[in-house]
Coordinates of C-alpha atoms in Angstrom, one line a residue:
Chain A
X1 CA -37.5 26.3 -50.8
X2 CA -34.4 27.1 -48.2
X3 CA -35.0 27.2 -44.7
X4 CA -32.1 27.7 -42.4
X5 CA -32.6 27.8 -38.7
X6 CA -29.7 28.5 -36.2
X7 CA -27.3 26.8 -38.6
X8 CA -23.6 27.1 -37.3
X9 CA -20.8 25.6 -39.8
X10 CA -17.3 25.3 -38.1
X11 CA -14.3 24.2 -40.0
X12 CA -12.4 24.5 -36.9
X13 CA -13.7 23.7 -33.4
X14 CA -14.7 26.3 -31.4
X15 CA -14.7 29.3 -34.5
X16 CA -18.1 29.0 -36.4
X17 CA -18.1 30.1 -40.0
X18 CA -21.6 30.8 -39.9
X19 CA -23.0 32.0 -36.5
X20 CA -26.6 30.9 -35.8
X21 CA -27.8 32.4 -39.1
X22 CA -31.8 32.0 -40.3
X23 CA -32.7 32.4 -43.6
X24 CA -36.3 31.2 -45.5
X25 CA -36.2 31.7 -49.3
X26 CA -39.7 30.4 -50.9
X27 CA -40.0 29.2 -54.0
X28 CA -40.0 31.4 -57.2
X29 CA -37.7 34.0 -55.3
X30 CA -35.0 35.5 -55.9
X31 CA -32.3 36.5 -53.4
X32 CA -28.9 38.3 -53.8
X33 CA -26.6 37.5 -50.9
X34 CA -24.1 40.2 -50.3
X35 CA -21.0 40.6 -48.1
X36 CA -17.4 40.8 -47.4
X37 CA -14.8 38.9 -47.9
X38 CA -14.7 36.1 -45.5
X39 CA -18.5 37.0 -44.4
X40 CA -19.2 33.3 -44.8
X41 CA -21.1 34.1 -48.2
X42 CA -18.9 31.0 -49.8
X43 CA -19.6 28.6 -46.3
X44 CA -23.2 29.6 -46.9
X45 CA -23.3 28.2 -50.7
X46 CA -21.3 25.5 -49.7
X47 CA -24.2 24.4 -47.0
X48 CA -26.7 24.8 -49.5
X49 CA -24.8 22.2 -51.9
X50 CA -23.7 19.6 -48.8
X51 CA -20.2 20.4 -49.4
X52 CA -20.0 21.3 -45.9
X53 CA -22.6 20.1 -43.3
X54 CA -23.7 22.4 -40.3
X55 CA -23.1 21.6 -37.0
X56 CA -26.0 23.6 -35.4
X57 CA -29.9 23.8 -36.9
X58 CA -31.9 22.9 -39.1
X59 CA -31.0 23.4 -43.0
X60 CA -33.9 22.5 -45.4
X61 CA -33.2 22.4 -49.1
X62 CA -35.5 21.7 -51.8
X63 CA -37.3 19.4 -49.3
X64 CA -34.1 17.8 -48.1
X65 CA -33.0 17.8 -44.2
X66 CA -29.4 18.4 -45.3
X67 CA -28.3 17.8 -41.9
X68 CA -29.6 14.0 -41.3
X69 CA -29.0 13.5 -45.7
X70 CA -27.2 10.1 -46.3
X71 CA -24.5 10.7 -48.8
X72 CA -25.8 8.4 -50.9
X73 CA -28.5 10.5 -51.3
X74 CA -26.3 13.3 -51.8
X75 CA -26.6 13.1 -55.9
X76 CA -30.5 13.1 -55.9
X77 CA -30.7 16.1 -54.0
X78 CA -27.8 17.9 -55.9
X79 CA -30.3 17.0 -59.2
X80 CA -32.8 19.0 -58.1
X81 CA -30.0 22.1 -58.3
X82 CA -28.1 24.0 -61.0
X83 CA -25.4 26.0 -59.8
X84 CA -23.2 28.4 -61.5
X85 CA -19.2 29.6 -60.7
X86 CA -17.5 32.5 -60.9
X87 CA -14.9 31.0 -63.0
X88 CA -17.8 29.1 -65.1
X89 CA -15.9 25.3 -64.2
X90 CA -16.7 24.7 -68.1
X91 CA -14.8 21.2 -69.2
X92 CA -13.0 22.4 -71.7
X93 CA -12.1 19.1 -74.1
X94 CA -15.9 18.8 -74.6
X95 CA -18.2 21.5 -76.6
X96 CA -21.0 23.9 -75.5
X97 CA -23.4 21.1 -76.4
X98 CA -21.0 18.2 -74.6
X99 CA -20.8 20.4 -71.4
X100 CA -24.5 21.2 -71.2
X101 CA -26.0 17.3 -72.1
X102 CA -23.7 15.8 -69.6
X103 CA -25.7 17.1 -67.3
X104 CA -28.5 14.8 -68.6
X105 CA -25.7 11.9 -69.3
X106 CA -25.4 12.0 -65.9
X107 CA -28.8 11.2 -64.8
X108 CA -29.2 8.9 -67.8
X109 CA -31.3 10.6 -69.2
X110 CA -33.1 9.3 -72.8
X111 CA -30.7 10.3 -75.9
X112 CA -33.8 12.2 -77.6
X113 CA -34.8 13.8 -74.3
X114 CA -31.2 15.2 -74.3
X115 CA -30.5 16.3 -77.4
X116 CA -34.2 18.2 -77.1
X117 CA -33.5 20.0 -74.3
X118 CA -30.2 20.9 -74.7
X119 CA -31.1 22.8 -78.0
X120 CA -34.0 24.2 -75.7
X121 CA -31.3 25.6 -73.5
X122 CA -29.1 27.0 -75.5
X123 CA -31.7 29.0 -77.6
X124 CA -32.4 30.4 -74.3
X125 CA -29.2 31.8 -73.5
X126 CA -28.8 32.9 -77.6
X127 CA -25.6 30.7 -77.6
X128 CA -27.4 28.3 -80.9
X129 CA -24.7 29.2 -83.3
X130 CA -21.7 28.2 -80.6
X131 CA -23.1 24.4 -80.1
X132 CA -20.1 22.9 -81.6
X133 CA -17.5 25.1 -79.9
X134 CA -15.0 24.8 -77.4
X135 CA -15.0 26.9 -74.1
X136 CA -11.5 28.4 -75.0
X137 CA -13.5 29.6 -78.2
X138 CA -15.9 31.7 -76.0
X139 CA -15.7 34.9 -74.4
X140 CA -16.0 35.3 -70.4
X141 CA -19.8 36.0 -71.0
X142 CA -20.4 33.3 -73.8
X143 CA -19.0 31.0 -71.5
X144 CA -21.0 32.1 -68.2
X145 CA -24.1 31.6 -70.6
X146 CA -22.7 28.1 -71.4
X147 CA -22.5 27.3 -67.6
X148 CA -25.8 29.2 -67.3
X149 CA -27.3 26.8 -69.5
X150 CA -25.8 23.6 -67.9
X151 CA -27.3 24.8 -65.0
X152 CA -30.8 25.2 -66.0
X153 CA -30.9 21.9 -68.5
X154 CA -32.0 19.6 -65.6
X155 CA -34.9 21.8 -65.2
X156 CA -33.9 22.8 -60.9
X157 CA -35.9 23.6 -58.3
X158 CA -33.1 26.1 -57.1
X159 CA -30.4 28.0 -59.1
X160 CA -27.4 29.3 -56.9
X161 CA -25.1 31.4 -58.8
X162 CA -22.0 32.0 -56.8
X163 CA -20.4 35.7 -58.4
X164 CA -21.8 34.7 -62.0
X165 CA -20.7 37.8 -62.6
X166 CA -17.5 38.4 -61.1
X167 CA -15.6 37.5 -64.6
X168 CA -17.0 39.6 -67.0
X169 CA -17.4 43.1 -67.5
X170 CA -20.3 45.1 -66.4
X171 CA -22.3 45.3 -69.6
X172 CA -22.4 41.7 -69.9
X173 CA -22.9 41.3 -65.2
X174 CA -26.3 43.1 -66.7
X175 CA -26.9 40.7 -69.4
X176 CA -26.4 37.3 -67.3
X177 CA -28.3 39.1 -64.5
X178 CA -31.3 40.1 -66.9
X179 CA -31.1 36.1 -68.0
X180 CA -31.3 35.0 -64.3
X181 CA -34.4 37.3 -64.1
X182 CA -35.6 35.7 -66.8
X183 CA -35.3 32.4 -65.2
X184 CA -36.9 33.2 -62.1
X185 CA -39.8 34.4 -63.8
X186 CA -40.3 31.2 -65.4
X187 CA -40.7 30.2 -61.5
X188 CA -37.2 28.7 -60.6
X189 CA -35.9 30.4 -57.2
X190 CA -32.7 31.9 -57.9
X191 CA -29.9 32.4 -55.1
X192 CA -27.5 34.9 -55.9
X193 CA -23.9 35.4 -54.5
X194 CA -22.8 38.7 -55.3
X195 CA -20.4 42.1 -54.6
X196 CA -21.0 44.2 -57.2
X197 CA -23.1 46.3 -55.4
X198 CA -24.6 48.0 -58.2
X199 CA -25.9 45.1 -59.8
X200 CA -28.1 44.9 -56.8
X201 CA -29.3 48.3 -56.7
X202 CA -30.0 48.2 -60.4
X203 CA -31.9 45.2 -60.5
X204 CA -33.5 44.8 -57.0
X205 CA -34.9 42.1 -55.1
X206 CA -34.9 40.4 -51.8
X207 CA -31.0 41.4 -50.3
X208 CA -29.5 39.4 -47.3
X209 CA -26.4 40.8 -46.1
X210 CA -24.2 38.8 -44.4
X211 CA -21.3 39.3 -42.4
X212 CA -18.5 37.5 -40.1
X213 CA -21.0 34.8 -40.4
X214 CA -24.5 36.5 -39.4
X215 CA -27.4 38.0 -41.2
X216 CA -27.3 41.7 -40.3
X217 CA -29.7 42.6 -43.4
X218 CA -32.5 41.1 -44.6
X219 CA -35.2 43.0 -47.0
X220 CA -36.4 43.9 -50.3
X221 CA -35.2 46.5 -52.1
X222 CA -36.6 48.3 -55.5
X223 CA -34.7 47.9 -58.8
X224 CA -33.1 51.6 -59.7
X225 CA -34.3 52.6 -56.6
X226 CA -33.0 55.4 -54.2
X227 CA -34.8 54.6 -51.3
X228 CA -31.5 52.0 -51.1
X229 CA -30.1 51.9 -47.7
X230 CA -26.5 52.0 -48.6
X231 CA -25.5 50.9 -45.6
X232 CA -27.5 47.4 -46.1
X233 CA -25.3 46.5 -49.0
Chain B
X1 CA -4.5 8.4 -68.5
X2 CA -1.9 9.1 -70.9
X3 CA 1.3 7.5 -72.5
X4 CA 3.6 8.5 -69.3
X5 CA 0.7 6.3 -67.6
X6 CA 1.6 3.6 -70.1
X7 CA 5.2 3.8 -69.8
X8 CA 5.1 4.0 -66.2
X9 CA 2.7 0.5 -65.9
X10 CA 5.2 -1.3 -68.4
X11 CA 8.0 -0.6 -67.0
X12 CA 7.1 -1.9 -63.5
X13 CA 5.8 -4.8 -65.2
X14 CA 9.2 -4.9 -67.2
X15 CA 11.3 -4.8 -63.7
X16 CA 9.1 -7.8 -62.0
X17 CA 8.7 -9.8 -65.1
X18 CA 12.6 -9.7 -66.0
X19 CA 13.4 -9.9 -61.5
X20 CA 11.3 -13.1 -61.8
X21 CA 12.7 -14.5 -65.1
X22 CA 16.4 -14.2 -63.3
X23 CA 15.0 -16.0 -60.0
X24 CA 13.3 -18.8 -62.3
X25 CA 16.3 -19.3 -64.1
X26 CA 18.7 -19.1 -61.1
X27 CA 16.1 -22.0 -59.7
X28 CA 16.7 -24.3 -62.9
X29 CA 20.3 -23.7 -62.1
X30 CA 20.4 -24.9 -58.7
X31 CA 18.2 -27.8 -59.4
X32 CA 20.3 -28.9 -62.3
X33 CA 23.4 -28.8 -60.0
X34 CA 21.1 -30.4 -56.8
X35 CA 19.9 -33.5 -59.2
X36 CA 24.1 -34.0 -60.2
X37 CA 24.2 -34.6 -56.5
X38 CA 24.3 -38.4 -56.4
X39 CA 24.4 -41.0 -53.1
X40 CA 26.6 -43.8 -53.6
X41 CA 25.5 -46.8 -51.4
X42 CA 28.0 -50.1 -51.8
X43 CA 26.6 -53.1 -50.7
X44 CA 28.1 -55.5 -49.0
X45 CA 30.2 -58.4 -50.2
X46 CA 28.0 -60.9 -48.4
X47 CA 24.6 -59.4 -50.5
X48 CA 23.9 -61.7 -52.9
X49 CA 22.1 -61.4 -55.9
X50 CA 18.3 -62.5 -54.7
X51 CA 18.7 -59.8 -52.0
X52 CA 19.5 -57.3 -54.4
X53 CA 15.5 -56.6 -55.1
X54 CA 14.7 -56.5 -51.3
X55 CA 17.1 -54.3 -50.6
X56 CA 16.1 -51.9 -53.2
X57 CA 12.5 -52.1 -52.0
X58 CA 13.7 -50.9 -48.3
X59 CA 15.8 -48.0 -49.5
X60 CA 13.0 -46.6 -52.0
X61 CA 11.0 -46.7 -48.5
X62 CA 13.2 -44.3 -47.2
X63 CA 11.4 -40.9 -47.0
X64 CA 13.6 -38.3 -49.3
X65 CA 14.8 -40.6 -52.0
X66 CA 13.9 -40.1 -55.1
X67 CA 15.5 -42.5 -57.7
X68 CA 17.1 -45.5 -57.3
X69 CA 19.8 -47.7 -59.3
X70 CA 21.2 -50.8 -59.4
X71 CA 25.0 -50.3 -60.4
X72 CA 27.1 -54.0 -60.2
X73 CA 30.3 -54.2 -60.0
X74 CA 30.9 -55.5 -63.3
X75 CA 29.6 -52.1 -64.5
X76 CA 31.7 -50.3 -62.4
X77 CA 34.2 -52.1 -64.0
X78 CA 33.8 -51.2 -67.7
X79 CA 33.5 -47.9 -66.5
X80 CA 36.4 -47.5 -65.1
X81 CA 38.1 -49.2 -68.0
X82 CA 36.4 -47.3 -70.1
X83 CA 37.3 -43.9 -68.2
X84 CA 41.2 -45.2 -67.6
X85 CA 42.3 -46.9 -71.3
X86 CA 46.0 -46.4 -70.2
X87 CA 45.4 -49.1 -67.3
X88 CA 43.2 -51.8 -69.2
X89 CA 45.2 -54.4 -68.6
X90 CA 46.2 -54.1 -65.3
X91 CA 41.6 -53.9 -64.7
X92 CA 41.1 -56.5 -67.2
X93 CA 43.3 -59.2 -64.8
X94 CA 40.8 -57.9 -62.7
X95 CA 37.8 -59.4 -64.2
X96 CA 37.7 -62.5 -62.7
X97 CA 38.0 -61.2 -59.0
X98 CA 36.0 -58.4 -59.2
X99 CA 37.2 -56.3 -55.9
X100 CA 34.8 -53.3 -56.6
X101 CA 31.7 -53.7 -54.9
X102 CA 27.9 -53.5 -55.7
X103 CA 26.2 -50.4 -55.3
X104 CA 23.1 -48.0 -55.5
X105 CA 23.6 -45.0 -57.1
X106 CA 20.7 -43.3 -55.4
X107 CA 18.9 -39.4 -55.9
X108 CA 17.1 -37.4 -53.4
X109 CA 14.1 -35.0 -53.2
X110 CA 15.2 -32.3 -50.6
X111 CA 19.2 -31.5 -50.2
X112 CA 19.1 -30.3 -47.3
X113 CA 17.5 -33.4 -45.9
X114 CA 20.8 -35.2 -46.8
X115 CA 22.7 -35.9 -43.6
X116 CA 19.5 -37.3 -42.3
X117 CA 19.3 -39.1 -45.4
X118 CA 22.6 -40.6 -45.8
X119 CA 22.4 -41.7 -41.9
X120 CA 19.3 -44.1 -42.1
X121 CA 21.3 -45.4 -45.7
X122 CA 24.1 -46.2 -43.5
X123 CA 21.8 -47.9 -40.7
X124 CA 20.5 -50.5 -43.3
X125 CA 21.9 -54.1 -42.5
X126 CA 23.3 -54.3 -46.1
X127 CA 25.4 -50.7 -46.3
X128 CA 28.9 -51.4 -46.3
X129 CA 30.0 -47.5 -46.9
X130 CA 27.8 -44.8 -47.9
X131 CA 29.1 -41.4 -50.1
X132 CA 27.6 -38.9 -50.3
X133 CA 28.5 -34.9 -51.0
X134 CA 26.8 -33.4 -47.8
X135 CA 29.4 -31.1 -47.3
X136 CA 28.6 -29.3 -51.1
X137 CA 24.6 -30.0 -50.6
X138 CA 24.8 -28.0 -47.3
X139 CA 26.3 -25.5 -49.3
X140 CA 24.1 -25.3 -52.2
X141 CA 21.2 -25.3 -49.8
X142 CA 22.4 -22.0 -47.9
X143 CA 22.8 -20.8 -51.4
X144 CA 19.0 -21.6 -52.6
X145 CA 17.8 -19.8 -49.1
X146 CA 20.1 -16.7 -50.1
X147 CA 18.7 -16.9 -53.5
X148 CA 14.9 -17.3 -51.8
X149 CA 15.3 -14.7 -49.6
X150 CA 17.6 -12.1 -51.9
X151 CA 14.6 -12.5 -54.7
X152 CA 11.7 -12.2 -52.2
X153 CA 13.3 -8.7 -50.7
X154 CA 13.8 -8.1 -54.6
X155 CA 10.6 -8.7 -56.0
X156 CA 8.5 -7.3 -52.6
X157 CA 11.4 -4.1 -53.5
X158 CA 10.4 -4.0 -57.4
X159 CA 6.6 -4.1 -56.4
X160 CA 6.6 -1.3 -54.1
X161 CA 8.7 0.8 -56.2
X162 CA 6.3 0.1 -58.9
X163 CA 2.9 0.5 -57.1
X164 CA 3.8 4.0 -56.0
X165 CA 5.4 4.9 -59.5
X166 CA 2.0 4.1 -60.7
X167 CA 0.1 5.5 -58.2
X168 CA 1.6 8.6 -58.8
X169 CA 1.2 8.6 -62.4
X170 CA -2.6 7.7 -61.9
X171 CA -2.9 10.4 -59.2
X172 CA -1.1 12.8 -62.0
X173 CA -3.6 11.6 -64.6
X174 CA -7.0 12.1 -62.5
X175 CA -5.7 15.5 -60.8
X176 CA -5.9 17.0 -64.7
X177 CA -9.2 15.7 -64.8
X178 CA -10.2 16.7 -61.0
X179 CA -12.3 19.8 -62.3
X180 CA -14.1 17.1 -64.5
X181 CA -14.8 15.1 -61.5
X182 CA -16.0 18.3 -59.4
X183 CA -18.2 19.4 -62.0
X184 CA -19.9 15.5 -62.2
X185 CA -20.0 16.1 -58.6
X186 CA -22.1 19.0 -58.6
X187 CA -24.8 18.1 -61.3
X188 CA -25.8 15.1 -59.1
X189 CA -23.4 12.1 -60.5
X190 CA -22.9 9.6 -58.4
X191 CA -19.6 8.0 -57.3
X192 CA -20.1 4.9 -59.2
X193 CA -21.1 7.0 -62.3
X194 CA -17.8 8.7 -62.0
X195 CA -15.3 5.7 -61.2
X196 CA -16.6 3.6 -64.0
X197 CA -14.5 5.6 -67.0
X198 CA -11.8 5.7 -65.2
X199 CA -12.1 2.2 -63.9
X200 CA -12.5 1.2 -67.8
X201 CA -9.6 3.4 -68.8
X202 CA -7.4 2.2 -65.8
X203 CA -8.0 -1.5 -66.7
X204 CA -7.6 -0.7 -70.8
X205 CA -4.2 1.1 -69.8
X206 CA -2.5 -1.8 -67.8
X207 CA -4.0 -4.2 -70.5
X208 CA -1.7 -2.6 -73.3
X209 CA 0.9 -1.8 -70.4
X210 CA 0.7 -5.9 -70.2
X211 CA 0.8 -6.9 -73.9
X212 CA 3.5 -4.0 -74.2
X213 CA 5.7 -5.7 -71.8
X214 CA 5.5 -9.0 -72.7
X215 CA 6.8 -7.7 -76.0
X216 CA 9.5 -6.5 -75.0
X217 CA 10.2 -9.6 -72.5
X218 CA 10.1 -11.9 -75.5
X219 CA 12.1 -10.2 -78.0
X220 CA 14.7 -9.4 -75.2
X221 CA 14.5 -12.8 -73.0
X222 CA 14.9 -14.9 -76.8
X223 CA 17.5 -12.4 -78.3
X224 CA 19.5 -12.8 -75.1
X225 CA 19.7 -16.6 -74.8
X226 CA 20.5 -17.1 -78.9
X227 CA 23.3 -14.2 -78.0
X228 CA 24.8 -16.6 -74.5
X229 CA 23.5 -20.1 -76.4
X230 CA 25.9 -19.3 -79.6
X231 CA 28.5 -17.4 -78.8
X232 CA 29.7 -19.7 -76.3
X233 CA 28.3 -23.1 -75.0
X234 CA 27.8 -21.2 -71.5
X235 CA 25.3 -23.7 -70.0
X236 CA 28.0 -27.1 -70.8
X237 CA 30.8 -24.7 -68.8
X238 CA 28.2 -24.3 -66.1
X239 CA 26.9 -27.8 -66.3
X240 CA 23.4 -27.4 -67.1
X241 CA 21.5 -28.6 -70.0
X242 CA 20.1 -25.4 -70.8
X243 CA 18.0 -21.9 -69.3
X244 CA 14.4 -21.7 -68.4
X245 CA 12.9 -21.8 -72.6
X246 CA 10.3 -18.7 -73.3
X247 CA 7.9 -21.6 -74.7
X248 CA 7.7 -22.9 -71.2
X249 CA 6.1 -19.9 -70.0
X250 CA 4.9 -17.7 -72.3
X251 CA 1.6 -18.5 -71.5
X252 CA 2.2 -18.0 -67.8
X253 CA 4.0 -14.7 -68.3
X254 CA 1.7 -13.2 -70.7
X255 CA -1.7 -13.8 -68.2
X256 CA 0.2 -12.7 -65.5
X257 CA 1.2 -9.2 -67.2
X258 CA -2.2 -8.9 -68.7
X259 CA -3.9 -9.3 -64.9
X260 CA -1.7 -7.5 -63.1
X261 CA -1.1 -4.6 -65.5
X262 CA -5.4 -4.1 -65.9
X263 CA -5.8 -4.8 -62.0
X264 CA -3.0 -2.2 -60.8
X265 CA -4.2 0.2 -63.8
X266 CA -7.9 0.1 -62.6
X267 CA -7.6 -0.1 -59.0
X268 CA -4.8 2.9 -59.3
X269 CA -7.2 4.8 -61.3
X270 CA -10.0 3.9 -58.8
X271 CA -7.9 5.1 -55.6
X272 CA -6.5 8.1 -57.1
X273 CA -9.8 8.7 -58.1
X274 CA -11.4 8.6 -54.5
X275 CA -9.4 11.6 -53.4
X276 CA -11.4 14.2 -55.4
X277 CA -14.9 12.3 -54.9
X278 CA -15.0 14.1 -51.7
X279 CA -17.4 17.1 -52.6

C-alpha cells in the first residue's frame, strides 16, 4: 500500500520537486505514472525508495512512515520492494542466476531456499535456458526479464518499474508489460513509470499523470479503449 | 581491487620502509661516532692509589655518565711508546718519573648534555684538567636534530603522499564497482553487508602489498650492503663497525608492512567505499 499526503520533496530550498501531491495505491493495483520530462515522475520513485525524503506530508509505504524511518531500517523496508530500471542495473561479472540469488544472498537467505526460488523465477519470465549466462550475452529484453526476475525473487509487497520499457523495442515494451500484468494478478501491486503513451492505452489501468510536480490526472482507464482522454496522458 | 591497487599499496610501503631504513642507519652512524666521543678526566698528582675507588664511585654518580675507566699513567705510558717507536728511549728514561698523570677515560649517555657534564667533572676536588670534545659534540648534536627533524618532515611527506595515492586507487577500484553497490543498495543490503568484501579484499590486498614489499626490501637492502661492504671497506673510512644488519629487523619490518599495508588497504577500501553507500 502507498499513501502520500501533501508530500513536498525539495532538492533546493524554496523550489519543491514535488508540490503537495496525494496519491493512495492499495494493494494488488496497478498504476502507470505518466508525465513529462522533469514532471517529478523520477523524485516520485525516488520517495517511494527513501532515496530522497520529503519535506512536507505524510508518505506511507508498505506500512512504513518513510518520513520518521531510521536509516537503519532503511534495508528492511527496501526488502519488502522489487524495483526495476530502465537501463536494467544487471551486474554484469555475475550470471542470470548470480544476479537474481543475490538478491536472496543479501538477506541470507537458506542456500536451498535460493537456489528453489530462483529457478522458480526464472521459469517465470521463460529465461530457464539463459541461467548460466552473462548480461552482455542477453538481448535488451532478455535482460529486462533478468532484472524483472531479480525483482520479484524476494517475493515484494510492491514492484516499481521505473521506464522498464524504455530500452527495448515495442514488441518486447508489450511482452514485459504483459509479464508485469501477470505479476499483479498473482496480487503484487505494481507501480509503473512510464512515456510510451501507447503502452498505456493498450493495456489500461489506473493512470496518474503528473506534472511540474502535481497530480493533474488521476483515473482508470480501459485497455484498447477509445473512451481515452488523450489529454490525460 | 586490482594489481594497480597492489602496486600502488607496495610502493608506499616501499618509499616508508626504505625512508625509515636510511633514518635507522643514519642513527647507528651518529651513535657510533657519539660513543667515539670520550671525556678525559686526569687526576691529580696528590690522588693516591686508595682514593682511586672513591673517586670513581663519585663520578659514576654523576647524572649523564655512562662508562667509566681507570687509565694509570703507566698505561698511558706503554701507549704512547707503543704509538711513538721512533722516541722509545727518550719515554723509556721516563719510566721511573712518570710525568703523565692518572686519568678516567669516561663515556656519556646524552651529548648534548656535555658542557654540563664536563663542568661538574671539573668541580670534583680530585680533577686536575678535564678534555673533553664539546665543541664536535655540539656539532653532532645539531646534526642528530637536523637528521630528526629532516626524517620526520620526510616520513610525515612519504605517508601523505602515499595515503592519498592509495586512496585514490581504492576510490578507482570501488567506483567500477559503484553500480554493484547501488544495486545491493536497492534489494535491502545493509551497509555492513556491503563493506565486509571489500573490507576483506582491502585487508587481503595490503597483506600481499606487505609481504610484496618486504621482498623487495630484503633482496635490495642485503644486495646493497654486500655491493658497499666488498667493494670497499666503506664503514672503516667512515669509522663505524658496520650498517643497521637486515637480521636485526626483519622481524620488525616485516609486521610492520604486513599491518600497515592490510590496515590502509581495508580502511581505504572501507572509506572509499562510504561514498556510494549513500542511496
Amino acid at each position: 500500500m502507498v499513501d502520500l499526503k501533501n508530500v513536498c520533496v525539495a532538492y533546493n530550498k524554496g523550489h519543491n520537486v514535488i508540490n503537495g501531491i496525494d496519491i493512495h495505491i492499495d494493494d494488488g493495483d496497478f498504476t502507470f505514472i505518466v508525465g513529462a520530462s522533469g514532471a517529478g515522475k523520477s523524485t516520485l520513485i525516488k520517495l517511494l525508495l527513501k532515496e530522497v525524503d520529503a519535506c512536507d506530508g505524510t508518505v506511507m509505504v508498505n506500512g512504513f512512515n518513510l518520513r520518521t524511518l531510521k536509516k537503519n531500517r532503511v534495508p528492511k523496508f527496501r526488502r519488502t520492494i522489487g524495483v526495476v530500471f530502465q537501463d536494467f542495473r544487471l551486474i554484469p561479472s555475475m550470471t542470470v542466476y548470480d544476479n537474481i540469488a543475490f538478491v536472496l544472498r543479501v538477506i541470507n537467505a537458506p542456500r536451498s531456499y535460493i537456489k528453489k526460488r530462483v529457478s522458480y523465477v526464472i521459469g517465470l519470465v521463460g529465461l530457464q535456458n539463459k541461467m548460466k549466462s552473462y548480461p552482455n550475452e542477453l538481448s535488451g529484453g532478455e535482460q529486462q526479464r533478468v532484472a524483472l526476475a531479480r525483482a520479484l525473487v524476494n517475493d515484494p509487497k510492491l514492484l516499481i518499474a521505473d521506464e522498464p520499457t524504455g530500452n527495448v523495442d515495442p514488441e518486447l515494451s508489450q511482452e514485459i508489460v504483459g509479464l508485469l500484468k501477470a505479476i499483479n494478478a498473482c496480487g503484487t501491486t505494481v507501480v509503473m513509470v512510464t512515456h510510451e503513451h501507447e503502452l498505456v492505452k493498450h493495456f489500461g489501468g489506473r493512470l496518474i499523470n503528473i506534472n511540474q510536480g502535481t497530480v493533474i490526472y488521476d483515473d482508470i482507464i480501459d485497455g484498447e479503449a477509445e473512451s481515452v482522454n488523450d489529454e490525460s496522458i | 581491487m586490482g594489481i594497480a591497487t597492489f602496486c600502488v599499496l607496495m610502493v608506499s610501503l616501499l618509499l616508508v620502509g626504505i625512508s625509515s631504513l636510511f633514518v635507522m642507519n643514519i642513527e647507528i652512524l651518529l651513535e657510533s661516532i657519539e660513543n667515539k666521543n670520550e671525556i678525559v678526566l686526569f687526576l691529580k698528582d696528590s690522588v693516591t692509589d686508595e682514593k682511586i675507588t672513591d673517586a670513581e664511585k663519585q663520578i659514576r654518580n654523576i647524572p649523564n655518565i655512562s662508562t667509566v675507566k681507570y687509565y694509570p699513567k703507566e698505561k698511558a705510558l706503554e701507549d704512547y711508546i707503543a704509538q711513538m717507536k721512533e722516541y722509545e728511549e727518550v719515554f723509556d728514561s721516563l719510566k721511573d718519573d712518570n710525568p703523565l698523570p692518572d686519568a678516567f677515560n669516561i663515556s656519556i649517555s646524552d651529548t648534548s648534555d656535555m658542557i654540563d657534564t664536563v663542568k661538574r667533572l671539573e668541580a670534583l676536588d680530585f680533577t686536575e684538567k678535564v678534555k673533553a670534545p664539546t665543541e664536535f659534540a655540539q656539532i653532532l648534536t645539531r646534526l642528530r636534530r637536523v637528521v630528526f627533524i629532516t626524517s620526520l618532515a620526510l616520513l610525515t611527506a612519504l605517508t601523505i603522499v602515499s595515503l592519498i595515492m592509495i586512496s585514490n586507487s581504492t576510490r578507482a577500484s570501488v567506483y567500477a564497482r559503484r553500480r554493484e553497490i547501488n544495486i545491493m543498495k536497492y534489494v535491502g543490503a545493509t551497509n555492513s553487508f556491503i563493506r565486509i568484501p571489500f573490507f576483506f579484499e582491502g585487508l587481503f590486498t595490503g597483506f600481499v602489498s606487505g609481504i610484496g614489499a618486504y621482498a623487495v626490501t630484503y633482496y635490495g637492502y642485503t644486495a646493497l650492503m654486500d655491493i658497499i661492504s666488498n667493494n670497499i671497506s666503506f664503514w672503516e673510512i667512515i669509522g663505524v663497525s658496520e650498517p643497521l644488519p637486515f637480521s636485526q629487523i626483519q622481524y620488525m619490518m616485516l609486521a610492520t608492512y604486513l599491518c600497515i599495508g592490510a590496515f590502509i588497504g581495508a580502511i581505504g577500501s572501507v572509506i572509499s567505499t562510504t561514498k556510494h553507500l549513500q542511496v
